[in-house]
Amino acid sequence: MLTAMDVLERETQLAVLEECLEAARGGGGRLVFVAGEAGVGKTTLVEHFCAGVRGARVVTGACDPLDTPRPLGPVLELAERLGVLAEAGEPARSREALFRALDGELSARSLVTVAVVEDAHWADEATLDALRFLGRRVAGLRALVVVTFRDDALAAAHPLRTVLGDLATARGVVRVDVEVLSHAAVAELAAAAPEVDVHALYAQTGGNPFFVTEVLAAGMQGVPASVRDAVLARTARLAPEARAALAAAAVAP
């Protein structure tokens, strides 16, 4: 269950999403890129926002960290939940029909749609093409499309960076950055554990909400297994040279 504690210092981001939803209700759709490092609370922010949406359809699709990404994975999920998958035909043969069917569904309905695409940093090229397609047309749709991604996971040549650049000047495209928590917010999270040294907690976690909550749950007793697993999973995806540099930095005095 989400609580106000889960969305500390997110008032600005929630206000932007609310403004974009109101614009979409009036027929001026928005595509909002929600960016931030892993564990900073992008999904929590979007879930909190969607839980408060009234008078709109809310549908979600997600990219997965697969070695071979599913072609159009999140787009097919959205299309199925919007009821346009059969209309588009076999997506592998008719990607254009799928894009057009989505565009038609999001523009024709009187009820506004909130469509969420999670973890676009793992998206395949076809999904990125779908984001380009919708991003160029979203200002004329009755839809709010919310796309989350890890900005710290994007190399300079990552395909998503090209999409972000292509849509940077598109009408109706907005970017929202989710930052780590301040020292004051970390202290608020730790208020129920007075024995915790807040300064040490903040220094140890850097204000990352996932790290903060996991360390608090573990009682400040070393590095929690969940944090260790998350960090190792990320380092495993680095190039060999980057892993070697990280290993050297980890043991440097």
CSV table of C-alpha atoms in Angstrom, one decimal:
chain,number,residue,atom,x,y,z
A,1,MET,CA,0.0,0.0,0.0
A,2,LEU,CA,1.4,3.4,-1.0
A,3,THR,CA,1.7,6.1,1.7
A,4,ALA,CA,2.7,9.7,1.7
A,5,MET,CA,6.1,8.5,3.0
A,6,ASP,CA,6.7,6.7,-0.3
A,7,VAL,CA,6.5,9.9,-2.3
A,8,LEU,CA,8.5,12.4,-0.1
A,9,GLU,CA,9.7,15.4,-2.1
A,10,ARG,CA,7.7,14.4,-5.2
A,11,GLU,CA,5.2,17.3,-5.1
A,12,THR,CA,6.7,19.0,-8.2
A,13,GLN,CA,6.7,15.9,-10.3
A,14,LEU,CA,3.1,15.0,-9.3
A,15,ALA,CA,2.0,18.5,-10.1
A,16,VAL,CA,3.5,18.2,-13.6
A,17,LEU,CA,1.7,14.9,-14.2
A,18,GLU,CA,-1.6,16.4,-13.0
A,19,GLU,CA,-1.2,19.3,-15.4
A,20,CYS,CA,-0.4,17.0,-18.3
A,21,LEU,CA,-3.5,14.9,-17.5
A,22,GLU,CA,-5.7,17.9,-17.5
A,23,ALA,CA,-4.2,18.9,-20.9
A,24,ALA,CA,-5.0,15.4,-22.2
A,25,ARG,CA,-8.6,15.7,-21.0
A,26,GLY,CA,-8.9,18.8,-23.2
A,27,GLY,CA,-7.6,16.9,-26.2
A,28,GLY,CA,-4.0,18.2,-25.9
A,29,GLY,CA,-2.2,14.9,-25.1
A,30,ARG,CA,1.2,14.6,-23.5
A,31,LEU,CA,4.1,12.2,-23.5
A,32,VAL,CA,6.0,12.5,-20.3
A,33,PHE,CA,9.5,10.9,-19.9
A,34,VAL,CA,10.1,10.2,-16.2
A,35,ALA,CA,13.9,9.9,-15.7
A,36,GLY,CA,16.0,9.0,-12.7
A,37,GLU,CA,18.6,6.6,-11.4
A,38,ALA,CA,17.8,3.0,-10.4
A,39,GLY,CA,15.9,2.9,-7.1
A,40,VAL,CA,15.0,6.5,-7.0
A,41,GLY,CA,11.3,5.9,-7.0
A,42,LYS,CA,10.1,6.4,-10.6
A,43,THR,CA,7.7,3.5,-10.5
A,44,THR,CA,6.4,4.5,-7.0
A,45,LEU,CA,5.8,8.0,-8.3
A,46,VAL,CA,3.9,6.8,-11.3
A,47,GLU,CA,1.9,4.2,-9.3
A,48,HIS,CA,1.0,6.9,-6.8
A,49,PHE,CA,-0.2,9.2,-9.5
A,50,CYS,CA,-2.2,6.5,-11.3
A,51,ALA,CA,-3.8,5.4,-8.1
A,52,GLY,CA,-5.3,8.9,-7.8
A,53,VAL,CA,-6.5,9.2,-11.4
A,54,ARG,CA,-10.3,9.4,-11.8
A,55,GLY,CA,-12.4,9.4,-14.9
A,56,ALA,CA,-9.7,7.9,-17.2
A,57,ARG,CA,-8.6,4.5,-18.4
A,58,VAL,CA,-5.2,3.5,-17.0
A,59,VAL,CA,-3.2,0.8,-18.9
A,60,THR,CA,0.4,-0.3,-18.4
A,61,GLY,CA,3.1,-2.1,-20.3
A,62,ALA,CA,6.7,-2.9,-19.4
A,63,CYS,CA,10.0,-3.5,-21.0
A,64,ASP,CA,11.9,-6.5,-19.5
A,65,PRO,CA,15.7,-6.9,-18.9
A,66,LEU,CA,15.9,-9.9,-21.4
A,67,ASP,CA,19.0,-10.9,-23.3
A,68,THR,CA,16.7,-10.8,-26.4
A,69,PRO,CA,14.0,-8.2,-25.8
A,70,ARG,CA,10.5,-9.0,-26.9
A,71,PRO,CA,9.7,-7.2,-30.1
A,72,LEU,CA,7.1,-4.5,-29.2
A,73,GLY,CA,6.6,-6.1,-25.8
A,74,PRO,CA,5.1,-3.2,-23.9
A,75,VAL,CA,3.3,-1.9,-27.0
A,76,LEU,CA,1.5,-5.2,-27.5
A,77,GLU,CA,0.5,-5.2,-23.8
A,78,LEU,CA,-1.0,-1.8,-24.1
A,79,ALA,CA,-2.7,-2.7,-27.4
A,80,GLU,CA,-4.2,-5.8,-25.8
A,81,ARG,CA,-5.5,-3.9,-22.7
A,82,LEU,CA,-7.0,-1.2,-25.0
A,83,GLY,CA,-8.7,-3.9,-27.1
A,84,VAL,CA,-7.0,-3.0,-30.4
A,85,LEU,CA,-4.7,-6.0,-30.8
A,86,ALA,CA,-7.1,-8.0,-33.0
A,87,GLU,CA,-7.8,-4.9,-35.1
A,88,ALA,CA,-4.1,-4.5,-35.9
A,89,GLY,CA,-3.7,-8.0,-37.1
A,90,GLU,CA,-0.4,-10.0,-36.8
A,91,PRO,CA,2.0,-7.3,-35.4
A,92,ALA,CA,5.1,-9.0,-36.9
A,93,ARG,CA,3.7,-8.4,-40.4
A,94,SER,CA,1.9,-5.2,-39.7
A,95,ARG,CA,3.7,-2.9,-37.3
A,96,GLU,CA,2.3,0.1,-39.1
A,97,ALA,CA,-1.3,-1.2,-38.5
A,98,LEU,CA,-0.6,-1.6,-34.8
A,99,PHE,CA,0.7,1.9,-34.5
A,100,ARG,CA,-2.3,3.3,-36.4
A,101,ALA,CA,-4.7,1.3,-34.3
A,102,LEU,CA,-3.2,2.7,-31.1
A,103,ASP,CA,-3.3,6.2,-32.5
A,104,GLY,CA,-6.9,5.8,-33.5
A,105,GLU,CA,-8.0,4.4,-30.2
A,106,LEU,CA,-6.2,7.2,-28.2
A,107,SER,CA,-7.7,9.9,-30.4
A,108,ALA,CA,-11.3,8.7,-30.9
A,109,ARG,CA,-12.4,7.9,-27.3
A,110,SER,CA,-14.1,10.6,-25.2
A,111,LEU,CA,-12.5,9.1,-22.1
A,112,VAL,CA,-8.9,10.1,-21.6
A,113,THR,CA,-6.3,7.3,-21.4
A,114,VAL,CA,-3.2,7.1,-19.2
A,115,ALA,CA,-0.8,4.7,-20.8
A,116,VAL,CA,2.4,3.8,-18.9
A,117,VAL,CA,5.5,2.2,-20.4
A,118,GLU,CA,7.9,1.1,-17.7
A,119,ASP,CA,11.7,0.8,-18.1
A,120,ALA,CA,12.2,2.1,-21.6
A,121,HIS,CA,16.0,1.7,-21.2
A,122,TRP,CA,15.4,-2.0,-21.9
A,123,ALA,CA,13.1,-1.3,-24.9
A,124,ASP,CA,13.8,-2.9,-28.3
A,125,GLU,CA,14.1,-0.8,-31.4
A,126,ALA,CA,10.5,-1.5,-32.5
A,127,THR,CA,9.2,-0.2,-29.2
A,128,LEU,CA,11.4,2.9,-29.5
A,129,ASP,CA,9.9,3.5,-33.0
A,130,ALA,CA,6.4,3.3,-31.4
A,131,LEU,CA,7.4,6.0,-28.9
A,132,ARG,CA,8.6,8.2,-31.8
A,133,PHE,CA,5.4,7.6,-33.6
A,134,LEU,CA,3.2,8.5,-30.6
A,135,GLY,CA,5.5,11.4,-29.5
A,136,ARG,CA,5.0,13.1,-32.9
A,137,ARG,CA,1.2,12.8,-32.6
A,138,VAL,CA,0.5,12.9,-28.9
A,139,ALA,CA,-0.5,16.6,-28.8
A,140,GLY,CA,-3.6,15.7,-30.8
A,141,LEU,CA,-4.6,12.7,-28.7
A,142,ARG,CA,-6.8,12.3,-25.6
A,143,ALA,CA,-4.0,10.5,-23.8
A,144,LEU,CA,-1.3,10.9,-21.3
A,145,VAL,CA,1.6,8.6,-22.1
A,146,VAL,CA,4.1,8.1,-19.3
A,147,VAL,CA,7.5,6.5,-20.0
A,148,THR,CA,9.9,5.7,-17.2
A,149,PHE,CA,13.6,5.1,-17.8
A,150,ARG,CA,16.9,5.0,-15.9
A,151,ASP,CA,19.0,8.0,-17.1
A,152,ASP,CA,22.1,6.6,-15.4
A,153,ALA,CA,21.9,3.4,-17.5
A,154,LEU,CA,22.1,5.2,-20.9
A,155,ALA,CA,25.4,5.3,-22.6
A,156,ALA,CA,25.9,8.2,-25.0
A,157,ALA,CA,25.1,6.0,-28.0
A,158,HIS,CA,22.1,4.3,-26.4
A,159,PRO,CA,19.1,4.2,-28.9
A,160,LEU,CA,16.8,5.8,-26.3
A,161,ARG,CA,19.0,8.9,-26.2
A,162,THR,CA,18.3,9.3,-30.0
A,163,VAL,CA,14.6,9.0,-29.3
A,164,LEU,CA,14.8,11.6,-26.6
A,165,GLY,CA,16.7,13.9,-29.0
A,166,ASP,CA,14.3,13.3,-31.8
A,167,LEU,CA,11.3,14.3,-29.6
A,168,ALA,CA,13.0,17.1,-27.7
A,169,THR,CA,11.2,19.8,-29.6
A,170,ALA,CA,8.0,17.8,-30.3
A,171,ARG,CA,4.8,19.5,-29.1
A,172,GLY,CA,3.3,17.8,-26.0
A,173,VAL,CA,6.5,16.0,-25.0
A,174,VAL,CA,7.7,16.7,-21.4
A,175,ARG,CA,10.5,15.4,-19.3
A,176,VAL,CA,10.3,15.0,-15.5
A,177,ASP,CA,13.4,14.2,-13.5
A,178,VAL,CA,13.2,12.3,-10.2
A,179,GLU,CA,16.0,13.1,-7.8
A,180,VAL,CA,17.4,11.4,-4.8
A,181,LEU,CA,16.1,12.4,-1.4
A,182,SER,CA,17.5,15.2,0.7
A,183,HIS,CA,19.1,14.7,4.1
A,184,ALA,CA,15.9,16.0,5.7
A,185,ALA,CA,13.7,13.5,3.8
A,186,VAL,CA,16.1,10.6,4.8
A,187,ALA,CA,15.8,11.8,8.4
A,188,GLU,CA,12.0,11.7,8.1
A,189,LEU,CA,12.1,8.2,6.8
A,190,ALA,CA,14.3,7.2,9.7
A,191,ALA,CA,12.2,8.9,12.3
A,192,ALA,CA,10.7,5.6,13.5
A,193,ALA,CA,14.2,4.3,14.2
A,194,PRO,CA,15.7,6.8,16.6
A,195,GLU,CA,18.8,4.6,17.1
A,196,VAL,CA,19.8,5.1,13.5
A,197,ASP,CA,22.6,7.6,12.8
A,198,VAL,CA,20.9,9.7,10.1
A,199,HIS,CA,24.2,11.2,8.9
A,200,ALA,CA,25.7,7.8,8.4
A,201,LEU,CA,22.5,6.5,6.7
A,202,TYR,CA,22.5,9.4,4.3
A,203,ALA,CA,26.2,9.0,3.5
A,204,GLN,CA,25.8,5.3,3.0
A,205,THR,CA,22.8,5.6,0.7
A,206,GLY,CA,23.3,8.9,-1.1
A,207,GLY,CA,19.6,9.6,-0.5
A,208,ASN,CA,18.5,6.8,-2.9
A,209,PRO,CA,15.0,5.8,-1.6
A,210,PHE,CA,15.5,2.1,-2.4
A,211,PHE,CA,18.8,1.9,-0.5
A,212,VAL,CA,17.4,4.0,2.4
A,213,THR,CA,14.4,1.7,2.9
A,214,GLU,CA,16.3,-1.5,2.5
A,215,VAL,CA,19.1,-0.4,4.9
A,216,LEU,CA,16.5,0.7,7.5
A,217,ALA,CA,14.7,-2.6,7.1
A,218,ALA,CA,17.9,-4.4,7.8
A,219,GLY,CA,18.6,-2.4,10.8
A,220,MET,CA,21.8,-0.8,9.5
A,221,GLN,CA,23.5,-4.2,9.8
A,222,GLY,CA,25.8,-4.2,6.8
A,223,VAL,CA,24.7,-4.2,3.2
A,224,PRO,CA,21.3,-5.8,2.7
A,225,ALA,CA,21.2,-8.8,0.3
A,226,SER,CA,18.6,-7.0,-1.8
A,227,VAL,CA,20.9,-4.0,-2.3
A,228,ARG,CA,23.9,-6.3,-3.0
A,229,ASP,CA,21.9,-8.2,-5.6
A,230,ALA,CA,20.6,-5.1,-7.3
A,231,VAL,CA,24.1,-3.6,-7.5
A,232,LEU,CA,25.7,-6.8,-8.8
A,233,ALA,CA,23.0,-7.1,-11.5
A,234,ARG,CA,23.8,-3.7,-12.7
A,235,THR,CA,27.6,-4.2,-12.7
A,236,ALA,CA,27.1,-7.5,-14.6
A,237,ARG,CA,25.7,-5.5,-17.5
A,238,LEU,CA,28.8,-3.2,-17.7
A,239,ALA,CA,31.5,-3.6,-20.3
A,240,PRO,CA,34.6,-5.5,-19.0
A,241,GLU,CA,36.7,-2.3,-18.9
A,242,ALA,CA,34.0,-0.6,-16.8
A,243,ARG,CA,33.8,-3.5,-14.4
A,244,ALA,CA,37.6,-3.5,-14.0
A,245,ALA,CA,37.5,0.3,-13.3
A,246,LEU,CA,34.7,-0.2,-10.8
A,247,ALA,CA,36.6,-3.0,-9.0
A,248,ALA,CA,39.7,-0.8,-8.7
A,249,ALA,CA,37.7,2.1,-7.4
A,250,ALA,CA,35.9,-0.1,-4.8
A,251,VAL,CA,39.2,-1.0,-3.1
A,252,ALA,CA,41.0,2.3,-3.5
A,253,PRO,CA,41.8,4.0,-0.1
